[in-house]
XYZ file of C-alpha atoms in Angstrom:
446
model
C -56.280 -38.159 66.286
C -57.379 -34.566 67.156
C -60.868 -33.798 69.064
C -62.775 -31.397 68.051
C -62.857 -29.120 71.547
C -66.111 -27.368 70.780
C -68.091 -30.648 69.610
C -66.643 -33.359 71.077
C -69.827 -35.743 70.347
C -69.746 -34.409 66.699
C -70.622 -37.792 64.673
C -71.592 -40.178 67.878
C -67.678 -40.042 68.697
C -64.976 -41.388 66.238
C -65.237 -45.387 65.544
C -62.896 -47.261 67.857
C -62.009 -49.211 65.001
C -60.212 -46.231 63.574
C -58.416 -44.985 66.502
C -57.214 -48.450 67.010
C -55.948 -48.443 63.235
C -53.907 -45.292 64.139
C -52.797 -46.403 66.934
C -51.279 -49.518 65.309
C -49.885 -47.694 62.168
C -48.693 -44.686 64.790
C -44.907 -45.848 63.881
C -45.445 -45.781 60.481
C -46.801 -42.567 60.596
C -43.855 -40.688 62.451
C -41.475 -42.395 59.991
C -43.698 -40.461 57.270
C -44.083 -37.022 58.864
C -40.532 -37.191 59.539
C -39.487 -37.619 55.812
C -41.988 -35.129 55.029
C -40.633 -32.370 57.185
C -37.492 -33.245 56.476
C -37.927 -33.035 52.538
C -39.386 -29.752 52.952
C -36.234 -28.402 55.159
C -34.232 -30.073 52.158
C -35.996 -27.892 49.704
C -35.813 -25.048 50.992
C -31.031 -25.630 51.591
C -31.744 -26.827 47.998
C -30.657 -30.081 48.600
C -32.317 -33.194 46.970
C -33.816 -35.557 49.468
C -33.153 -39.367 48.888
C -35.277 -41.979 49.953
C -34.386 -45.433 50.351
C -37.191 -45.878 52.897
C -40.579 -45.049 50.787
C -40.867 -47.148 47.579
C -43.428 -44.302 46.305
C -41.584 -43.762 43.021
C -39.379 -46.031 40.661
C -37.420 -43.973 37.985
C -35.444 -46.918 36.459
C -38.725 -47.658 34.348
C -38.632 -44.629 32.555
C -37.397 -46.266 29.184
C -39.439 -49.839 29.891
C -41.429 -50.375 27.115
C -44.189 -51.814 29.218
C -44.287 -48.892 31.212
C -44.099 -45.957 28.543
C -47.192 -48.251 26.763
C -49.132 -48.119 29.767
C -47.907 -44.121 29.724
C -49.625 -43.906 26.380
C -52.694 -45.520 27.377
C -53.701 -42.684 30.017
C -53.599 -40.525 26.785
C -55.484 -43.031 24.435
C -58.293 -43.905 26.942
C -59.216 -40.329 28.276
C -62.331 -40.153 27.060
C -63.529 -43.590 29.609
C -63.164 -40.744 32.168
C -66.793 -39.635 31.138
C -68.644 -42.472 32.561
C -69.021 -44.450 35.343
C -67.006 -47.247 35.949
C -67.807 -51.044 36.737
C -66.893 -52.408 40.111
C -66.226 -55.340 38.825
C -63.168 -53.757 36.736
C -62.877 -54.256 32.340
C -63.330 -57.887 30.772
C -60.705 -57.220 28.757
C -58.021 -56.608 31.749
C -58.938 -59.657 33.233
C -58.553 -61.526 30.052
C -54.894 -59.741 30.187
C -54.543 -60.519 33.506
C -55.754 -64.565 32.515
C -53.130 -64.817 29.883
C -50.003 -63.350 31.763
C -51.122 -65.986 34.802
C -50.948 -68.690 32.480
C -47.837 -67.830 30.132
C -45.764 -66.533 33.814
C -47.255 -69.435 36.181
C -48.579 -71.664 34.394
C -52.021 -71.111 36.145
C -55.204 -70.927 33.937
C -57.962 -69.095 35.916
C -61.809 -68.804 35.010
C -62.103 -64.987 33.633
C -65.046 -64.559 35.253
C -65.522 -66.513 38.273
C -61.918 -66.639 39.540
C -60.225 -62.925 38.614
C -61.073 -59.297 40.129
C -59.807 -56.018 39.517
C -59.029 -54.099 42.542
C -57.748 -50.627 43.414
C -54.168 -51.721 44.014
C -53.360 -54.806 46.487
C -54.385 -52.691 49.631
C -57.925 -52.312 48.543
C -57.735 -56.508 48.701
C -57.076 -56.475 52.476
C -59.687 -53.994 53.173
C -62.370 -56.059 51.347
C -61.579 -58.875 52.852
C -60.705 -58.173 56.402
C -64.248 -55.691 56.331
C -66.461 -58.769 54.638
C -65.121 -61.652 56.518
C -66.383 -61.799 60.035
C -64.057 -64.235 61.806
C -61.962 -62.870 64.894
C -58.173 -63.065 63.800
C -55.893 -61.704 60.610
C -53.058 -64.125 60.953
C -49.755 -62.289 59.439
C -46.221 -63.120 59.593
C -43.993 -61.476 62.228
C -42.316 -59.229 59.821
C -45.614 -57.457 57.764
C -45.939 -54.437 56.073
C -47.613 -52.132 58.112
C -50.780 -51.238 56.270
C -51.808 -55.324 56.224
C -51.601 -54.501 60.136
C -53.239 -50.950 59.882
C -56.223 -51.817 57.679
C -56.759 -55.473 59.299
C -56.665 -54.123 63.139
C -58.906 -50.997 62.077
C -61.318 -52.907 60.281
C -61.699 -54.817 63.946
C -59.582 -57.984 63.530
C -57.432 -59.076 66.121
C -53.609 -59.714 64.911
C -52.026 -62.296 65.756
C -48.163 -62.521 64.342
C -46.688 -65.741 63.526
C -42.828 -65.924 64.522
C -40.061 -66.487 61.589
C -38.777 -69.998 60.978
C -35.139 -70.451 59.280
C -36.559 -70.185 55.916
C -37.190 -66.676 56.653
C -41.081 -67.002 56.519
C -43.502 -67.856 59.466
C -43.078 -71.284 61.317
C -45.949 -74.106 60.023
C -44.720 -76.074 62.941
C -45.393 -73.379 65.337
C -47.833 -71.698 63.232
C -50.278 -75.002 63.417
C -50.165 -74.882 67.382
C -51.307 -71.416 67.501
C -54.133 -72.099 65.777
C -55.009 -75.200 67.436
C -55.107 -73.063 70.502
C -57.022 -70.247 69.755
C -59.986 -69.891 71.998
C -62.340 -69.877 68.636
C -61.097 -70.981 64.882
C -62.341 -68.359 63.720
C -59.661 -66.209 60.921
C -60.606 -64.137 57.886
C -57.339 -64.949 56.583
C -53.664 -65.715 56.310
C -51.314 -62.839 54.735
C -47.954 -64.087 53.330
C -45.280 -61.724 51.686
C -43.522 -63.202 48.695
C -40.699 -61.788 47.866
C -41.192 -61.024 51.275
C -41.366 -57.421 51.801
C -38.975 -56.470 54.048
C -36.614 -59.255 54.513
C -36.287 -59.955 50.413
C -36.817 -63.862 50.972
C -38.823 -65.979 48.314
C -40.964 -69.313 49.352
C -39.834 -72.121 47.629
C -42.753 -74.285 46.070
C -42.241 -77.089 49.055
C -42.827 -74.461 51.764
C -45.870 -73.230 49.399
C -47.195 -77.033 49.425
C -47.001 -77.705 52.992
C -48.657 -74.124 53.495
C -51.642 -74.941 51.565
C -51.815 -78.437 53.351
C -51.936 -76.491 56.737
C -54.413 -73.851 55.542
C -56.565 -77.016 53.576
C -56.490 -78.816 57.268
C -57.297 -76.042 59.421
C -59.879 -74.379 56.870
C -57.751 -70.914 56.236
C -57.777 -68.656 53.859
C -54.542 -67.567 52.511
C -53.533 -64.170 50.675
C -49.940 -64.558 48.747
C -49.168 -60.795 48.215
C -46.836 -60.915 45.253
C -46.419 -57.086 44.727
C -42.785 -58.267 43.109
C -43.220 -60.986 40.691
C -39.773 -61.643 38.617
C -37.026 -59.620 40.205
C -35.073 -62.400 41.462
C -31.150 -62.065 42.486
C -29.969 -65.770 41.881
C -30.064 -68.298 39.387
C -31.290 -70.550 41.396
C -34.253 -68.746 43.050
C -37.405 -69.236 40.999
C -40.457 -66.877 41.840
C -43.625 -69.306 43.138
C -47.225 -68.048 42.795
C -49.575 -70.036 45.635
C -51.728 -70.870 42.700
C -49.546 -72.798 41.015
C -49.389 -75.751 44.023
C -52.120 -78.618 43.679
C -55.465 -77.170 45.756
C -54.490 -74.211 46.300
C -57.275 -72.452 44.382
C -59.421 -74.713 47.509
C -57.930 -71.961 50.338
C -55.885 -69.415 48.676
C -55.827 -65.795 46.989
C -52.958 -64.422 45.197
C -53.037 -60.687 44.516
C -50.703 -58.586 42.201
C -50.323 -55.156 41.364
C -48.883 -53.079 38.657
C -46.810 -50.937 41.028
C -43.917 -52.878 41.464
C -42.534 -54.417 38.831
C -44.153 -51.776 36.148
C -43.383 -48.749 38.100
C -46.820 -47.510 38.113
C -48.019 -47.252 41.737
C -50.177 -44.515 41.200
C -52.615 -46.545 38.720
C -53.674 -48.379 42.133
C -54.727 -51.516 40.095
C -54.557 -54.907 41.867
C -54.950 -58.158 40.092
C -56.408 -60.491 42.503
C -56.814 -64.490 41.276
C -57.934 -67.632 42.812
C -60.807 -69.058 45.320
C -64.139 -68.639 43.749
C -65.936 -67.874 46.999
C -63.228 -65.449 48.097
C -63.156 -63.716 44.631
C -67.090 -63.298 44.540
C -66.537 -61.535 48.409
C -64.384 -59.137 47.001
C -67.243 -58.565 43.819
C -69.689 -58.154 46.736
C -67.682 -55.691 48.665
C -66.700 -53.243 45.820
C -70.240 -53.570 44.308
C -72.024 -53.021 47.845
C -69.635 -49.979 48.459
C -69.147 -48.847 45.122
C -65.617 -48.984 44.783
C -65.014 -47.925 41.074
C -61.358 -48.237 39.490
C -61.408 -45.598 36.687
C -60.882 -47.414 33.766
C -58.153 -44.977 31.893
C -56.218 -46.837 34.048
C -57.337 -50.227 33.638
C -56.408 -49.659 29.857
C -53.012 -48.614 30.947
C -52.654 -51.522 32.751
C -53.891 -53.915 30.354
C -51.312 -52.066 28.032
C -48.496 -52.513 30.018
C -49.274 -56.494 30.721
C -50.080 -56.901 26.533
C -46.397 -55.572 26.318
C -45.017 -57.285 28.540
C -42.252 -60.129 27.778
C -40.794 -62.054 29.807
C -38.182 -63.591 28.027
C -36.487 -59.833 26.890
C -37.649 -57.449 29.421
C -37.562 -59.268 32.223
C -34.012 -59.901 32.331
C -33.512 -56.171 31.559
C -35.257 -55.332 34.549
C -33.407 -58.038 36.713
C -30.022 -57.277 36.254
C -30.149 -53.492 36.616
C -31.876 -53.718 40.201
C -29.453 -56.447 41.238
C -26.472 -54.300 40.027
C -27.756 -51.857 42.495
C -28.440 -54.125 45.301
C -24.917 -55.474 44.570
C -23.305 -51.667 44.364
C -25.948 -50.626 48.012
C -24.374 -53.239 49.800
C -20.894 -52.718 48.629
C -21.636 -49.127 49.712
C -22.422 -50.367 53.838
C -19.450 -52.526 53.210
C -16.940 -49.592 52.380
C -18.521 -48.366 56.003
C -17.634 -50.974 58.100
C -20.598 -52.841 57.724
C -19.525 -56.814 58.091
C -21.290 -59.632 55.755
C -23.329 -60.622 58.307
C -25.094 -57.650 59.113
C -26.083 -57.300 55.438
C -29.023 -59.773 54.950
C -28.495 -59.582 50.697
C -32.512 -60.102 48.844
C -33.270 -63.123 47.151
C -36.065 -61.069 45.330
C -37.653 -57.976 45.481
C -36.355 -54.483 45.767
C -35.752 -54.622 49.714
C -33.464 -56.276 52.177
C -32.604 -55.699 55.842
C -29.547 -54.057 57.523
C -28.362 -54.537 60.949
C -27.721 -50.927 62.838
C -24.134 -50.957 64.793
C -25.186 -52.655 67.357
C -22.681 -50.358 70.105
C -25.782 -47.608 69.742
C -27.909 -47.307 72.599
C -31.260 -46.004 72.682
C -32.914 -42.567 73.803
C -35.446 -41.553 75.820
C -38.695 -42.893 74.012
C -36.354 -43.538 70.556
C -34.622 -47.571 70.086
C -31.093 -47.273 68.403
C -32.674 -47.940 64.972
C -35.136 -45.192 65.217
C -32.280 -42.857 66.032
C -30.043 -44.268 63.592
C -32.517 -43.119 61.146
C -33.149 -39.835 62.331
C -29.709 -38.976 62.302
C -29.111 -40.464 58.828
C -31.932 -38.149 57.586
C -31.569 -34.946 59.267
C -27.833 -34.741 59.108
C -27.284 -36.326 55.630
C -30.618 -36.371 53.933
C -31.132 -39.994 53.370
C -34.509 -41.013 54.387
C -33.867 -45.275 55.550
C -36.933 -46.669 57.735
C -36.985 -49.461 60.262
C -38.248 -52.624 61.417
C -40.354 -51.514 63.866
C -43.161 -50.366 61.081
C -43.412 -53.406 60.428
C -43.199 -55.414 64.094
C -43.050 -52.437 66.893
C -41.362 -55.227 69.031
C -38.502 -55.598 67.150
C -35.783 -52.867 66.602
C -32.577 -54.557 65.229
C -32.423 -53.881 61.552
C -32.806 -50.884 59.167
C -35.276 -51.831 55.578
C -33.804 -50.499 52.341
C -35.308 -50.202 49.421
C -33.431 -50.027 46.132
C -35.348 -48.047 43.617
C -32.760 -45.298 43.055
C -30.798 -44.798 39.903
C -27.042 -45.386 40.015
C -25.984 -41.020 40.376
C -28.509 -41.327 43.211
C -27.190 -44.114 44.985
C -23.761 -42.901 44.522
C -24.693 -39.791 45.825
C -26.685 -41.236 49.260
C -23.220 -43.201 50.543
C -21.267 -40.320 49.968
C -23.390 -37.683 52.316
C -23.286 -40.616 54.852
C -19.776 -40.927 54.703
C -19.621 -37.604 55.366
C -21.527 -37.052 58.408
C -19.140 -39.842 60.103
C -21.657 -43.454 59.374
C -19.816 -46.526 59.985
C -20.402 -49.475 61.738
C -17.830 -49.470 64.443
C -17.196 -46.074 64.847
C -19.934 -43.848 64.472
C -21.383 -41.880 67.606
C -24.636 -40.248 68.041
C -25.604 -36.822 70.078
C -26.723 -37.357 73.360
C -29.353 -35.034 72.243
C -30.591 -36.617 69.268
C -33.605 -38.385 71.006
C -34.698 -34.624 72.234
C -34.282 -33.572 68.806
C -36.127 -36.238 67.145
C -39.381 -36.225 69.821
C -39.420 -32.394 69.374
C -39.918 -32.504 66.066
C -42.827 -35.312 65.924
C -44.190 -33.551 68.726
C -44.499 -30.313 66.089
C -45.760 -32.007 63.258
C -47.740 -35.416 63.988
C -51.096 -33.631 63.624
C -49.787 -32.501 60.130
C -50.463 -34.162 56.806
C -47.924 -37.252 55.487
């Protein structure tokens, strides 16, 4: 955070509560200054950067009907742009939003006292982690970073529940923390499903049991389902909290249009469930005049009205599993063994052991330099577990949003600079290299 040196009391001093965010999303924030410099040194070889690190932009939607409808919308609905918007987002989203919960989950939700429209899912966690006032944000020991960044900025204290062997947070263990917490006091529970980073899905008995725990111990829980039907198996089925028996008792589910519509920059969430929790969120945006313009709440709506599930969403399915299929058969022709590819049940992202013979630099883990070199040397921009637990450095989080030519293209450059999983050596001076250049640019812009 830079001081102003001339007025250093300019404002009463900057809030603690944002410094602390920074400080928490401070790994996060060198993994985006470093693609950014790094794209612009691309540029200027003429060399296209490719990202499999930063799901910013999904180019396989570009012919999806739902998606060019939604693209047609922004035209159709220009003139909304004259007016103020509601905070409480368009009646007739919602009602979309109503019948694509109950046609996909089965769920019917009250239009008005059990649906909100937010801007995108991470305007949810603000809302709620600024309008509850308990103590603790409990989140999973794997969590995308800005759940972590917003919650610990907006004063919560985290506290990370460790991974069971279904891939999601213990209940066992889970339960005992909670029981010995100094206060019960939690603004809520943030789960992942398809769990962004690992690519695991929760089953409906895990679901159950969660909602008994969060019913017993008086919890509310968010189910973040920013992929809802890209599934990799036959016999994975996609869960939404809502659709276990009292769930709508403890439990928010919140949805975006980013994901599985490639539209992330509509930043539209669509958040379902508790009544009180809902009406919190309606209070927040209302109190702080959060508007979502509604040209793109008509895209939206136009993409969900197109939307169907029995055509398109197989389309969608089986071209991003022929490229998580074709990624991992590209770290296999590196050396990479099975079990250091942990494969996605769902979702666009999975995890990647590094070679575990590379040692650490200086203030840089193994991963962190594995990265670094990956980008600078090939121009492949990966990112790593530590953005989303610090204390952990053992795996490398892809994201497949690439086309094929792309992907192609990525595992050939990294061939080429010498990447492989038993072989591959990195400079002595790469951890000098890679503190330099944060050191240059962290006061920059992403």
């Amino acid at each position: 955070m830079k001081i102003s040196k001339n007025l250093p009391n300019l404002g009463g001093s900057i809030s603690p509560n944002l410094l602390e965010g920074e400080k928490i999303g401070q790994i996060e924030r060198v993994h985006l200054v470093a693609n950014r410099i790094m794209r612009l040194n691309a540029i200027e070889k003429g060399i296209e950067l490719i990202d499999m690190g930063t799901d910013y932009y999904y180019p396989f939607y570009h012919e999806y009907e739902p998606t060019k409808q939604a693209l047609q919308a922004l035209g159709s609905y220009a003139d909304e742009v004259l007016h103020y918007p509601s905070s409480y987002g368009l009646i007739s989203l919602r009602s979309s939003f109503q019948d694509f919960m109950s046609t996909q989950f089965n769920v019917e939700l009250d239009l008005h006292q059990e649906i909100m429209i937010t801007t995108g899912a991470s305007q949810v966690f603000d809302a709620l982690s600024r309008s509850f006032a308990g103590t603790y944000v409990l989140i999973p020991e794997f969590t995308l970073s800005t759940v972590a960044i917003i919650a610990g900025g907006n004063g919560a204290k985290l506290i990370r529940l460790p991974v069971g062997e279904c891939g999601f947070f213990d209940l066992i263990e889970a339960e005992k923390i909670v029981n010995n917490l100094p206060e019960k006091s939690i603004r809520f529970l943030y789960l992942n499903s398809p769990c962004n980073p690992n690519g695991k899905v929760a089953k409906w008995e895990y679901l159950n049991e969660l909602v008994q725990f969060a019913l017993r111990q008086e919890i509310l829980i968010l189910h973040d389902m920013d992929s809802w039907y890209t599934t990799h198996n036959n016999e994975t089925d996609l869960v939404n909290i809502l659709e276990i028996p009292q769930a709508k008792r403890c439990s928010l589910t919140v949805l975006s249009l980013s994901k599985e519509f490639g539209l992330p920059g509509l930043r539209i969430g669509l958040v379902a469930g508790n009544d009180y929790a809902i009406n919190v969120i309606r209070m927040h945006n209302s109190t702080f005049s959060v508007m979502i313009p509604e040209v793109c709440q008509y895209a939206a709506k136009a993409a969900l009205d197109s939307f169907n599930a029995e055509h398109q969403k197989p389309e969608i399915n089986e071209y991003v599993g022929y490229l998580i299929k074709k990624s991992i058969a590209g770290w296999q022709s590196m050396g990479w063994p099975p079990e250091a590819i942990h494969s996605p049940d769902g979702g666009f992202k999975y995890l990647l052991s590094v070679p575990p013979h590379l040692q650490s630099q200086g203030e840089f883990t193994a991963v962190e330099l594995f990265d670094y070199y990956v980008l600078s040397r090939a121009y492949v921009k990966l990112s790593t577990i530590r953005s989303f637990n610090p204390e952990r450095q053992q795996y490398i989080r892809l994201i497949v949003m690439q086309n094929e030519a792309l992907l192609e293209e990525a595992f050939r450059r990294m061939k080429e600079i010498g990447v492989d999983y038993h072989s591959m050596q990195l400079p002595d001076s790469l951890g000098q290299e890679y503190a330099t250049l944060i050191k240059e640019n962290i006061g920059g812009d992403f």
